[in-house]
Amino acid sequence: MNVDEIDLTEFRSINDAYEFVDNNFFEFDGNWEIGIFWNRFSGSTDIEIEKQRADLEAANFFFEFRGRNVFNYSRSHQEKSDVVKFPNLDKYESNSFTYLIERAENCRAQPLRARFNHLLWIAPKGIKNRKYGIAAIDNYLSTIERYFELFLLDRDSEKALHLTSNYEIICPLVNQVNYGYERLKLLTSNLLSSKGLTFWAKNGILKDMLNYPKIFKVQDFESVLFEVFEYQLTLSKEEVSDHLMISYIPTAIKIARKTRVDEKKWVNELGLFYMRLAESENRHDAQWLKQDYYVSAIEAFEKAKNNVKVREATGLYSALKPKVKLHNIEIPFDKEATDEIKKLQEYTKLQVNGLLKLSAQEIYRGISIGINFPKYTDIVKSTKNGENNFLNLVSTIHFDRNKNIVNTTKEDEDIGQLNMTLSYHINLYVIPFLYELFKSGVKTGKLNSRNFLQFLIDKSWIGKPYQITDLGGTDQLTDWMRLIAPSIIEFFEQMLSYTSTSYYKPNLILCIDSLTIKIEGVFRGFAERVKVPVSVLKKKGMQEAYINVLLEDERLKKYFNEDDMFFFNYLFGTSGLNLRNNIAHTFYGPSDYNISTMLLLIAALLRLAKYDYREA
């Protein structure tokens, strides 16, 4: 439904609008469209009470349920960088709850009744009541059933996505309210036994079931392997690709373990899928990918104790290995290297589990001192020992990210080789560590935007207010926190969404854009405080220096240790990632705005925060 094309003049009163939404709920493309509808209605009516009710209705759609968590669409902040969310259930006015209770009773659309009652269930003490949780569960169940009926009619994947999203919401709700077990189980059984529901949707349902052992017991999984996975294996390859099956088979392995069925069959199936992918990969420039598929197949067959297939896959791998080329450089990605990487991943998880036993402030402090980051002297030593020495044997043409040829000096090339070695270490060691740390920390609640900002306020110069003089000569008190807070809040919200649901892909464009530019400002603010000039003479007169220029100023370098300066130059220098330049000039595309970039920015902010600008 195109919300902008709805003719609002047809509605004689807000009651007509209520009826329209009730009758057409399943035609809207998600809750956000309903929120837009009510915003439009509010702007179209001249009746004050209708405008107020429409605004209240829209506000209820600024909340979004993802798995077991509820999120707010809009956020703001006050003085001292307090994190304030809008709307905030804890601060909802009494008339807003009165309206919510009224709508929960009077609306006819079951998804609306589910939403309104769910909001009342998680409301503050005095409003919260188990009857709302029960009503939400009953209506979520009916909503899922309706989406299932609609999907079977038109096979629209959006209907299946709404079905699985609502299923992901209802499982933790049933678990909390302690109600609806049998009806949920019956619905689940019908969904899984249906030949019409897509396999990816069934896999999502099974993953949710595995997360709630209080609801779903061993007997609830006993026929699943046969009815879902065995059945899928009998279908043609067109139904589900081998690529997708590889991501689904781990669910079957978990179910086999839970039901104490020999998992070797499913591990072996995983190996067969990898073999088929390898056999189908015939692109000349993608033989490295074919090799990787063989490695994965070998690992699966070894776990399945299928020695015949291990020998077959190993033979194919060995025959392929000499042919693997990437720009005439053989990729040293053999089984031994893969095993070492997996050991590193296991060590990283153990390290993160240990860190998460500490306080949030201790964790942030650890990042600020460069835990798990390589030291500058070690990078220099690694580079001199030959990690990148092969570059000295060839003529090198340097391009920027927009394919422009860049003139470089010998010094630039030396720095470039150091950055290449650092990049290798960051991608192999640092980013996996930070990713696991923040993913687990956010999911468990140990790390959040509130304690991150509080750490900066309590423990760093960045969190301290400072005085500026405006153009009129008036002294004003300001601080960096109010500029940094929106990016940090957005990042943690995105990470919490990402870890709360299987159906959400984080979008970090806003927070990366914001934090990158703000960090440049923070560097400039530090320089100003230590009396290092931040203006440079250019053709058009005196202008503020960019961050890469500030980092080259010898007067500023003495305030930072060499490890931090090396990392700062890697992120913002022209020979490194050049983040500020690439973002300010929109050279980055959507795929460049990834979690890795944001994690490195957060690490840079914390490493900058630890310095005392009063001491040289």
Coordinates of C-alpha atoms in Angstrom, one line a residue:
M1 CA 0.0 0.0 0.0
N2 CA 1.2 3.5 -0.9
V3 CA 0.4 5.5 2.2
D4 CA 0.9 8.8 0.4
E5 CA -1.8 8.0 -2.1
I6 CA -4.6 7.4 0.5
D7 CA -7.2 10.0 0.1
L8 CA -7.7 11.4 3.6
T9 CA -10.7 13.5 2.6
E10 CA -12.8 10.3 2.5
F11 CA -12.6 10.0 6.3
R12 CA -15.4 12.0 7.9
S13 CA -13.9 11.5 11.4
I14 CA -11.1 9.7 13.2
N15 CA -13.5 6.7 13.6
D16 CA -13.4 6.2 9.8
A17 CA -9.6 6.2 10.0
Y18 CA -9.7 3.6 12.8
E19 CA -11.9 1.4 10.7
F20 CA -9.8 1.8 7.7
V21 CA -6.6 0.7 9.5
D22 CA -8.6 -2.2 11.1
N23 CA -9.9 -3.4 7.7
N24 CA -6.6 -3.0 5.8
F25 CA -3.9 -3.7 8.4
F26 CA -2.4 -6.6 6.4
E27 CA -2.2 -4.4 3.3
F28 CA 0.3 -2.0 5.0
D29 CA 4.0 -2.7 4.5
G30 CA 5.0 -2.9 8.1
N31 CA 4.2 -0.8 11.2
W32 CA 6.2 2.2 10.0
E33 CA 3.6 2.8 7.2
I34 CA 0.8 2.9 9.8
G35 CA 2.8 5.4 11.8
I36 CA 3.1 7.6 8.6
F37 CA -0.6 7.2 8.0
W38 CA -1.5 8.6 11.4
N39 CA 1.0 11.4 11.0
R40 CA -0.7 12.4 7.8
F41 CA -4.1 12.2 9.3
S42 CA -3.0 14.4 12.2
G43 CA -1.9 17.0 9.7
S44 CA -5.1 16.8 7.8
T45 CA -7.7 17.3 10.5
D46 CA -8.6 20.6 12.1
I47 CA -10.3 19.0 15.1
E48 CA -8.0 19.3 18.1
I49 CA -9.1 16.1 19.9
E50 CA -8.7 14.1 16.7
K51 CA -5.2 15.6 16.1
Q52 CA -4.3 14.6 19.7
R53 CA -5.6 11.0 19.2
A54 CA -3.8 10.6 15.9
D55 CA -0.6 11.8 17.5
L56 CA -1.0 9.3 20.3
E57 CA -1.7 6.6 17.7
A58 CA 1.4 7.4 15.7
A59 CA 3.5 7.5 18.9
N60 CA 2.5 3.8 19.6
F61 CA 4.2 2.9 16.3
F62 CA 7.5 4.5 17.2
F63 CA 8.1 1.4 19.2
E64 CA 9.4 -1.7 17.4
F65 CA 9.5 -5.2 18.9
R66 CA 12.5 -7.3 17.8
G67 CA 12.7 -10.7 19.5
R68 CA 12.6 -10.2 23.2
N69 CA 13.4 -6.5 23.1
V70 CA 11.5 -3.3 22.4
F71 CA 13.1 -0.4 20.6
N72 CA 12.3 3.3 20.1
Y73 CA 12.4 4.7 16.6
S74 CA 13.4 8.3 17.7
R75 CA 15.9 9.3 20.2
S76 CA 17.2 12.6 21.6
H77 CA 19.4 13.8 24.4
Q78 CA 19.4 16.5 27.1
E79 CA 22.1 18.5 28.9
K80 CA 24.9 16.4 30.4
S81 CA 24.4 13.9 27.6
D82 CA 21.6 11.9 29.4
V83 CA 20.2 9.3 27.0
V84 CA 16.6 10.0 26.5
K85 CA 14.4 7.9 24.2
F86 CA 11.2 9.0 22.6
P87 CA 8.7 7.7 23.2
N88 CA 9.7 6.4 26.7
L89 CA 7.3 4.0 28.3
D90 CA 8.6 4.9 31.7
K91 CA 7.6 8.5 31.2
Y92 CA 4.4 8.1 29.2
E93 CA 1.7 10.4 30.4
S94 CA -1.3 9.0 32.1
N95 CA -3.6 10.1 29.3
S96 CA -1.4 8.2 26.9
F97 CA -1.8 5.0 28.8
T98 CA -5.5 5.6 29.1
Y99 CA -5.7 5.9 25.4
L100 CA -3.6 2.8 24.9
I101 CA -5.9 0.8 27.2
E102 CA -8.9 2.1 25.3
R103 CA -7.4 1.1 21.9
A104 CA -6.4 -2.3 23.1
E105 CA -10.0 -3.0 24.0
N106 CA -11.7 -1.4 21.0
C107 CA -9.5 -2.0 17.9
R108 CA -10.5 -5.0 15.8
A109 CA -7.3 -5.9 13.9
Q110 CA -5.5 -8.6 15.8
P111 CA -2.0 -7.3 15.1
L112 CA -3.0 -4.0 16.6
R113 CA -4.5 -5.7 19.7
A114 CA -1.3 -7.7 20.0
R115 CA 0.9 -4.5 19.8
F116 CA -1.2 -2.4 22.2
N117 CA -1.5 -5.1 24.8
H118 CA 2.2 -5.9 24.5
L119 CA 3.1 -2.3 25.2
L120 CA 0.8 -2.4 28.3
W121 CA 2.5 -5.6 29.4
I122 CA 5.9 -4.0 29.4
A123 CA 4.6 -0.7 30.9
P124 CA 5.8 0.6 34.4
K125 CA 4.4 -0.8 37.6
G126 CA 0.8 0.3 38.2
I127 CA 0.0 -0.1 34.5
K128 CA 1.6 -3.5 33.8
N129 CA -0.7 -6.4 34.3
R130 CA -0.6 -10.1 33.4
K131 CA -3.9 -9.8 31.6
Y132 CA -2.3 -7.6 29.0
G133 CA 0.5 -10.2 28.4
I134 CA -2.2 -12.9 28.0
A135 CA -4.2 -10.7 25.5
A136 CA -1.0 -10.0 23.6
I137 CA -0.2 -13.7 23.2
D138 CA -3.7 -14.6 22.0
N139 CA -3.6 -11.9 19.4
Y140 CA 0.0 -12.6 18.3
L141 CA -1.0 -16.2 17.7
S142 CA -4.0 -15.2 15.6
T143 CA -1.8 -12.7 13.7
I144 CA 0.7 -15.5 12.8
E145 CA -2.2 -17.8 11.7
R146 CA -3.5 -15.0 9.5
Y147 CA -0.1 -14.3 7.9
F148 CA 0.2 -18.0 7.3
E149 CA -3.2 -18.1 5.5
L150 CA -2.2 -15.0 3.4
F151 CA 1.2 -16.5 2.5
L152 CA -0.4 -19.7 1.2
L153 CA -2.7 -17.6 -1.0
D154 CA -0.1 -15.5 -2.8
R155 CA 3.3 -16.9 -1.7
D156 CA 4.5 -13.4 -0.9
S157 CA 7.8 -13.6 0.9
E158 CA 6.9 -10.5 2.9
K159 CA 4.0 -12.3 4.5
A160 CA 6.4 -15.1 5.5
L161 CA 8.8 -12.6 6.9
H162 CA 6.0 -11.0 9.0
L163 CA 5.0 -14.4 10.2
T164 CA 8.5 -15.3 11.4
S165 CA 9.1 -11.9 12.9
N166 CA 5.9 -12.2 15.0
Y167 CA 6.9 -15.8 15.9
E168 CA 10.2 -14.5 17.2
I169 CA 8.3 -12.0 19.4
I170 CA 5.8 -14.4 20.8
C171 CA 8.3 -17.0 22.1
P172 CA 9.9 -14.8 24.8
L173 CA 6.5 -13.4 25.6
V174 CA 5.0 -16.8 26.3
N175 CA 8.1 -17.6 28.3
Q176 CA 7.7 -14.5 30.4
V177 CA 3.9 -14.6 30.9
N178 CA 3.9 -18.3 31.4
Y179 CA 0.8 -18.7 29.2
G180 CA -0.1 -20.0 25.8
Y181 CA 2.2 -23.0 25.7
E182 CA -0.2 -25.5 24.2
R183 CA -1.6 -23.2 21.5
L184 CA 1.9 -22.0 20.5
K185 CA 3.0 -25.6 20.2
L186 CA 0.0 -26.6 18.1
L187 CA 0.6 -23.6 15.8
T188 CA 4.3 -24.5 15.6
S189 CA 3.5 -28.0 14.7
N190 CA 1.1 -26.9 11.9
L191 CA 3.7 -24.5 10.5
L192 CA 6.5 -27.0 10.5
S193 CA 4.4 -29.8 9.0
S194 CA 3.0 -27.6 6.2
K195 CA 4.4 -28.4 2.8
G196 CA 3.5 -24.8 1.7
L197 CA 5.7 -22.8 4.1
T198 CA 9.1 -21.9 2.8
F199 CA 12.1 -23.7 4.2
W200 CA 13.9 -20.6 5.4
A201 CA 10.8 -19.7 7.5
K202 CA 10.8 -23.1 9.1
N203 CA 14.5 -22.9 9.8
G204 CA 13.9 -19.5 11.6
I205 CA 11.1 -21.0 13.7
L206 CA 13.3 -24.0 14.7
K207 CA 16.1 -21.6 15.7
D208 CA 13.6 -19.7 18.0
M209 CA 12.3 -23.0 19.4
L210 CA 15.9 -24.0 20.4
N211 CA 16.3 -20.8 22.3
Y212 CA 13.3 -21.6 24.6
P213 CA 13.8 -25.0 26.3
K214 CA 11.2 -24.1 28.9
I215 CA 8.6 -24.1 26.2
F216 CA 9.8 -26.6 23.7
K217 CA 10.9 -30.0 25.1
V218 CA 12.8 -32.8 23.4
Q219 CA 9.6 -34.4 22.2
D220 CA 8.7 -31.2 20.3
F221 CA 11.7 -31.8 18.0
E222 CA 11.5 -35.6 17.5
S223 CA 9.8 -35.6 14.1
V224 CA 11.4 -32.4 12.9
L225 CA 14.5 -33.9 11.2
F226 CA 12.3 -36.2 9.1
E227 CA 9.4 -33.8 8.4
V228 CA 11.5 -30.7 7.7
F229 CA 15.1 -31.5 6.8
E230 CA 14.8 -35.0 5.3
Y231 CA 11.8 -33.8 3.2
Q232 CA 13.8 -30.8 2.0
L233 CA 16.7 -33.0 0.9
T234 CA 14.3 -34.9 -1.4
L235 CA 13.3 -31.7 -3.3
S236 CA 15.0 -30.5 -6.4
K237 CA 18.0 -28.1 -6.1
E238 CA 15.8 -25.3 -7.5
E239 CA 13.8 -25.2 -4.3
V240 CA 16.7 -24.2 -2.0
S241 CA 20.2 -23.6 -3.2
D242 CA 23.3 -25.3 -1.7
H243 CA 24.4 -22.0 -0.4
L244 CA 21.3 -21.7 1.7
M245 CA 21.3 -25.3 2.8
I246 CA 24.8 -24.8 4.2
S247 CA 23.3 -22.1 6.5
Y248 CA 20.4 -24.3 7.5
I249 CA 22.1 -27.6 8.2
P250 CA 23.7 -26.3 11.5
T251 CA 20.1 -26.1 12.8
A252 CA 19.6 -29.8 12.0
I253 CA 22.8 -30.6 13.8
K254 CA 21.7 -28.8 16.9
I255 CA 18.3 -30.6 16.8
A256 CA 20.1 -34.0 16.3
R257 CA 22.1 -33.3 19.5
K258 CA 19.0 -32.2 21.4
T259 CA 17.1 -35.4 20.4
R260 CA 20.2 -37.6 20.9
V261 CA 20.2 -38.6 17.2
D262 CA 23.5 -39.4 15.6
E263 CA 24.5 -36.0 14.1
K264 CA 27.1 -37.6 11.7
K265 CA 24.4 -37.9 9.0
W266 CA 23.8 -34.1 9.0
V267 CA 27.5 -33.2 9.2
N268 CA 28.1 -35.5 6.3
E269 CA 25.3 -33.7 4.4
L270 CA 27.0 -30.4 5.1
G271 CA 30.2 -31.9 3.5
L272 CA 28.2 -33.0 0.4
F273 CA 26.7 -29.5 0.0
Y274 CA 30.2 -28.0 0.1
M275 CA 31.4 -30.5 -2.5
R276 CA 28.6 -29.6 -4.8
L277 CA 29.4 -25.9 -4.4
A278 CA 33.0 -26.6 -5.3
E279 CA 32.1 -28.6 -8.3
S280 CA 29.8 -25.9 -9.6
E281 CA 32.4 -23.1 -9.2
N282 CA 34.1 -23.0 -12.6
R283 CA 35.0 -19.3 -12.8
H284 CA 38.7 -18.9 -13.6
D285 CA 39.2 -16.0 -11.2
A286 CA 37.3 -17.7 -8.4
Q287 CA 39.3 -20.9 -7.9
W288 CA 40.3 -19.7 -4.5
L289 CA 36.6 -20.0 -3.5
K290 CA 36.5 -23.5 -4.9
Q291 CA 39.5 -24.3 -2.8
D292 CA 37.8 -22.9 0.3
Y293 CA 34.7 -25.1 -0.3
Y294 CA 36.9 -28.2 -0.5
V295 CA 38.5 -27.2 2.9
S296 CA 35.0 -26.9 4.5
A297 CA 34.0 -30.2 2.9
I298 CA 37.1 -32.0 4.3
E299 CA 36.4 -30.6 7.8
A300 CA 32.7 -31.8 7.7
F301 CA 33.6 -35.3 6.4
E302 CA 36.3 -35.6 9.1
K303 CA 33.7 -34.9 11.8
A304 CA 31.3 -37.3 10.2
K305 CA 34.0 -40.0 10.1
N306 CA 33.5 -40.4 6.4
N307 CA 37.1 -41.4 5.5
V308 CA 36.2 -42.2 1.9
K309 CA 34.9 -38.7 1.3
V310 CA 37.8 -37.2 3.2
R311 CA 40.3 -38.8 0.8
E312 CA 38.2 -37.8 -2.2
A313 CA 37.9 -34.1 -1.1
T314 CA 41.6 -34.0 -0.1
G315 CA 42.6 -35.3 -3.5
L316 CA 40.5 -32.7 -5.3
Y317 CA 41.9 -30.0 -3.0
S318 CA 45.5 -31.0 -3.7
A319 CA 44.9 -31.1 -7.5
L320 CA 43.4 -27.6 -7.4
K321 CA 45.9 -26.0 -5.1
P322 CA 48.6 -25.2 -7.8
K323 CA 46.0 -23.6 -10.0
V324 CA 44.7 -21.1 -7.5
K325 CA 45.8 -17.6 -8.4
L326 CA 44.8 -14.1 -7.5
H327 CA 46.7 -11.5 -9.5
N328 CA 49.4 -14.1 -10.0
I329 CA 49.9 -14.6 -6.3
E330 CA 49.0 -18.0 -4.9
I331 CA 46.7 -17.8 -1.9
P332 CA 48.3 -19.6 1.1
F333 CA 44.9 -20.6 2.5
D334 CA 45.4 -24.3 3.2
K335 CA 43.9 -26.5 5.9
E336 CA 46.7 -25.8 8.4
A337 CA 46.0 -22.1 8.1
T338 CA 42.3 -22.6 8.5
D339 CA 42.9 -24.7 11.7
E340 CA 45.0 -21.9 13.1
I341 CA 42.4 -19.3 12.4
K342 CA 39.8 -21.5 14.1
K343 CA 42.0 -21.8 17.2
L344 CA 42.4 -18.0 17.2
Q345 CA 38.6 -17.7 17.1
E346 CA 38.2 -20.0 20.0
Y347 CA 40.9 -18.1 22.0
T348 CA 39.1 -14.8 21.2
K349 CA 35.9 -16.1 22.6
L350 CA 37.6 -17.3 25.8
Q351 CA 39.3 -13.9 26.1
V352 CA 36.0 -12.1 25.6
N353 CA 34.3 -14.2 28.2
G354 CA 37.0 -13.4 30.7
L355 CA 36.7 -9.6 30.0
L356 CA 33.0 -9.6 30.3
K357 CA 33.4 -10.7 34.0
L358 CA 34.9 -7.2 34.6
S359 CA 33.0 -4.0 35.0
A360 CA 32.0 -2.0 31.9
Q361 CA 34.4 0.8 32.9
E362 CA 37.3 -1.7 33.1
I363 CA 36.5 -3.0 29.7
Y364 CA 36.4 0.5 28.1
R365 CA 39.6 1.3 29.9
G366 CA 41.2 -1.9 28.4
I367 CA 40.3 -0.8 24.9
S368 CA 41.6 2.7 25.6
I369 CA 45.1 1.3 26.4
G370 CA 45.1 -0.8 23.2
I371 CA 44.4 -4.3 24.5
N372 CA 44.8 -6.7 21.6
F373 CA 46.1 -4.0 19.3
P374 CA 49.6 -4.5 17.9
K375 CA 52.4 -2.2 19.0
Y376 CA 54.1 0.1 16.5
T377 CA 57.6 -1.5 17.1
D378 CA 56.2 -4.9 16.5
I379 CA 54.6 -3.8 13.2
V380 CA 57.9 -2.3 12.1
K381 CA 59.8 -5.5 13.0
S382 CA 57.2 -7.7 11.2
T383 CA 57.5 -5.5 8.1
K384 CA 61.3 -5.5 8.1
N385 CA 61.3 -9.3 8.6
G386 CA 59.8 -9.8 5.2
E387 CA 56.0 -9.9 5.5
N388 CA 55.7 -7.4 2.7
N389 CA 59.2 -7.4 1.2
F390 CA 57.9 -9.0 -2.0
L391 CA 56.6 -5.5 -2.9
N392 CA 60.2 -4.3 -3.2
L393 CA 60.7 -6.6 -6.2
V394 CA 58.0 -5.2 -8.4
S395 CA 57.0 -1.8 -9.8
T396 CA 53.9 -0.6 -7.9
I397 CA 51.2 1.8 -9.1
H398 CA 49.1 3.3 -6.4
F399 CA 45.4 4.0 -6.8
D400 CA 42.9 5.7 -4.5
R401 CA 39.5 4.1 -3.9
N402 CA 38.1 5.9 -6.9
K403 CA 40.7 4.4 -9.3
N404 CA 42.8 7.6 -9.6
I405 CA 46.6 7.0 -9.9
V406 CA 48.3 8.6 -6.9
N407 CA 51.9 9.9 -6.9
T408 CA 53.8 8.7 -3.9
T409 CA 57.2 9.3 -2.3
K410 CA 59.5 6.7 -0.8
E411 CA 58.3 7.8 2.6
D412 CA 54.7 7.3 1.5
E413 CA 55.5 3.8 0.3
D414 CA 57.3 2.9 3.6
I415 CA 54.3 4.1 5.5
G416 CA 52.0 2.2 3.1
Q417 CA 53.9 -1.1 3.8
L418 CA 53.6 -0.5 7.6
N419 CA 49.9 0.2 7.2
M420 CA 49.5 -3.0 5.1
T421 CA 51.1 -5.0 8.0
L422 CA 48.9 -3.2 10.5
S423 CA 45.8 -3.9 8.4
Y424 CA 46.7 -7.6 8.3
H425 CA 46.9 -7.7 12.1
I426 CA 43.8 -5.6 12.6
N427 CA 41.6 -7.8 10.3
L428 CA 43.0 -11.0 11.8
Y429 CA 43.1 -10.2 15.5
V430 CA 41.7 -6.8 16.4
I431 CA 38.3 -6.7 14.6
P432 CA 37.3 -10.3 15.5
F433 CA 38.1 -9.4 19.1
L434 CA 36.2 -6.1 19.2
Y435 CA 33.3 -7.7 17.3
E436 CA 32.9 -10.6 19.7
L437 CA 33.4 -8.3 22.7
F438 CA 30.7 -5.8 21.7
K439 CA 28.3 -8.4 20.3
S440 CA 28.4 -10.4 23.5
G441 CA 28.6 -7.4 25.7
V442 CA 25.6 -5.7 24.2
K443 CA 23.6 -8.9 24.1
T444 CA 24.1 -9.5 27.8
G445 CA 23.6 -5.9 28.7
K446 CA 27.1 -5.5 30.1
L447 CA 28.0 -2.8 27.5
N448 CA 25.5 -0.1 26.5
S449 CA 25.4 3.5 25.4
R450 CA 24.6 4.8 28.9
N451 CA 27.7 3.3 30.6
F452 CA 29.9 4.1 27.5
L453 CA 28.9 7.8 27.7
Q454 CA 29.2 7.7 31.5
F455 CA 32.8 6.4 31.1
L456 CA 33.7 9.3 28.9
I457 CA 32.1 11.7 31.4
D458 CA 33.7 10.3 34.5
K459 CA 37.1 9.2 33.2
S460 CA 38.1 11.4 30.3
W461 CA 38.8 15.0 29.3
I462 CA 36.2 14.6 26.4
G463 CA 33.4 14.4 29.0
K464 CA 34.4 17.6 30.7
P465 CA 32.6 20.9 29.8
Y466 CA 34.8 23.7 28.5
Q467 CA 34.5 27.3 27.8
I468 CA 34.4 29.0 24.3
T469 CA 34.0 32.6 23.2
D470 CA 31.5 33.2 20.4
L471 CA 31.8 35.8 17.6
G472 CA 30.1 38.4 19.9
G473 CA 32.7 37.9 22.6
T474 CA 30.4 36.1 24.9
D475 CA 31.8 33.2 27.0
Q476 CA 29.8 30.0 26.7
L477 CA 30.1 26.6 28.4
T478 CA 29.9 23.6 26.0
D479 CA 31.0 20.0 25.8
W480 CA 31.7 17.3 23.3
M481 CA 29.3 14.8 24.8
R482 CA 26.2 16.2 23.3
L483 CA 27.8 16.0 19.8
I484 CA 29.1 12.4 20.3
A485 CA 26.1 11.0 22.1
P486 CA 23.7 10.5 19.1
S487 CA 26.2 8.4 17.2
I488 CA 27.1 6.3 20.2
I489 CA 23.4 5.8 21.1
E490 CA 22.6 4.8 17.5
F491 CA 25.4 2.3 17.4
F492 CA 24.4 0.5 20.5
E493 CA 20.7 0.5 19.4
Q494 CA 21.8 -1.0 16.1
M495 CA 23.9 -3.6 17.8
L496 CA 21.1 -4.5 20.2
S497 CA 18.7 -4.9 17.3
Y498 CA 21.3 -7.0 15.5
T499 CA 21.8 -9.4 18.4
S500 CA 18.1 -9.5 19.3
T501 CA 16.6 -10.9 16.1
S502 CA 17.5 -13.1 13.1
Y503 CA 15.7 -10.7 10.7
Y504 CA 17.5 -7.4 11.3
K505 CA 20.5 -6.1 9.4
P506 CA 22.2 -3.1 11.1
N507 CA 22.5 0.2 9.2
L508 CA 25.5 2.1 10.5
I509 CA 25.6 4.9 7.9
L510 CA 24.4 7.7 10.3
C511 CA 26.6 6.7 13.3
I512 CA 29.8 6.2 11.2
D513 CA 29.3 9.5 9.3
S514 CA 28.6 11.4 12.5
L515 CA 31.4 9.9 14.7
T516 CA 34.1 10.2 12.0
I517 CA 33.5 13.9 11.6
K518 CA 33.1 14.5 15.4
I519 CA 36.4 12.7 16.1
E520 CA 38.1 15.2 13.8
G521 CA 36.5 17.9 15.9
V522 CA 37.7 16.2 19.1
F523 CA 41.3 16.2 17.8
R524 CA 41.0 19.8 16.9
G525 CA 39.6 20.5 20.4
F526 CA 42.6 18.7 22.0
A527 CA 45.0 20.8 19.9
E528 CA 43.3 24.0 20.9
R529 CA 43.6 23.1 24.6
V530 CA 47.3 22.5 24.3
K531 CA 47.9 25.7 22.3
V532 CA 48.7 24.0 19.0
P533 CA 47.3 26.1 16.1
V534 CA 44.4 24.5 14.3
S535 CA 44.2 26.9 11.3
V536 CA 46.3 26.7 8.2
L537 CA 46.9 29.1 5.3
K538 CA 45.3 28.1 2.0
K539 CA 44.4 29.8 -1.3
K540 CA 41.2 31.3 0.2
G541 CA 42.9 32.4 3.4
M542 CA 43.1 30.8 6.8
Q543 CA 41.0 27.6 7.2
E544 CA 40.6 24.9 9.8
A545 CA 43.1 22.1 9.5
Y546 CA 41.7 18.6 8.6
I547 CA 42.5 15.7 10.9
N548 CA 45.3 14.3 8.6
V549 CA 47.1 17.6 8.8
L550 CA 46.7 17.8 12.5
L551 CA 48.2 14.3 12.9
E552 CA 51.3 15.4 11.0
D553 CA 52.0 18.4 13.4
E554 CA 55.1 17.6 15.4
R555 CA 53.9 19.9 18.2
L556 CA 50.8 17.7 18.7
K557 CA 52.6 14.3 18.3
K558 CA 54.4 14.7 21.6
Y559 CA 51.1 14.4 23.5
F560 CA 50.4 10.8 22.2
N561 CA 52.4 7.6 22.4
E562 CA 53.7 6.1 19.2
D563 CA 51.2 3.2 19.2
D564 CA 48.2 5.5 19.3
M565 CA 49.7 7.9 16.7
F566 CA 50.3 5.0 14.4
F567 CA 46.7 3.8 14.8
F568 CA 45.2 7.3 14.4
N569 CA 47.3 7.8 11.2
Y570 CA 46.1 4.4 9.9
L571 CA 42.5 5.4 10.3
F572 CA 42.6 9.1 9.2
G573 CA 45.9 9.6 7.4
T574 CA 46.2 9.8 3.6
S575 CA 48.3 6.6 3.5
G576 CA 45.8 4.7 5.6
L577 CA 42.1 4.3 5.5
N578 CA 41.6 8.0 5.1
L579 CA 38.2 7.7 6.8
R580 CA 37.5 11.4 7.2
N581 CA 38.2 12.2 3.5
N582 CA 36.3 9.2 2.1
I583 CA 33.3 9.9 4.2
A584 CA 33.2 13.7 3.9
H585 CA 33.5 13.4 0.1
T586 CA 31.0 10.5 -0.1
F587 CA 33.5 8.1 -1.6
Y588 CA 32.1 5.3 0.6
G589 CA 29.3 3.1 -0.7
P590 CA 26.7 1.3 1.5
S591 CA 28.9 -1.8 1.9
D592 CA 31.8 0.3 3.4
Y593 CA 29.6 1.3 6.3
N594 CA 30.1 -1.9 8.3
I595 CA 30.5 -2.9 11.9
S596 CA 34.3 -3.2 11.6
T597 CA 34.6 0.5 10.7
M598 CA 32.5 1.6 13.6
L599 CA 34.4 -0.6 16.1
L600 CA 37.7 1.0 15.0
L601 CA 36.2 4.5 15.4
I602 CA 35.0 3.6 18.9
A603 CA 38.5 2.2 19.7
A604 CA 40.0 5.5 18.4
L605 CA 37.7 7.6 20.5
L606 CA 38.5 5.6 23.7
R607 CA 42.3 5.8 22.9
L608 CA 42.1 9.5 22.4
A609 CA 39.9 9.9 25.6
K610 CA 42.6 8.6 27.9
Y611 CA 45.0 11.5 27.5
D612 CA 45.3 14.4 29.8
Y613 CA 45.6 17.6 27.7
R614 CA 47.2 19.4 30.6
E615 CA 50.4 17.3 30.4
A616 CA 52.8 17.2 27.6

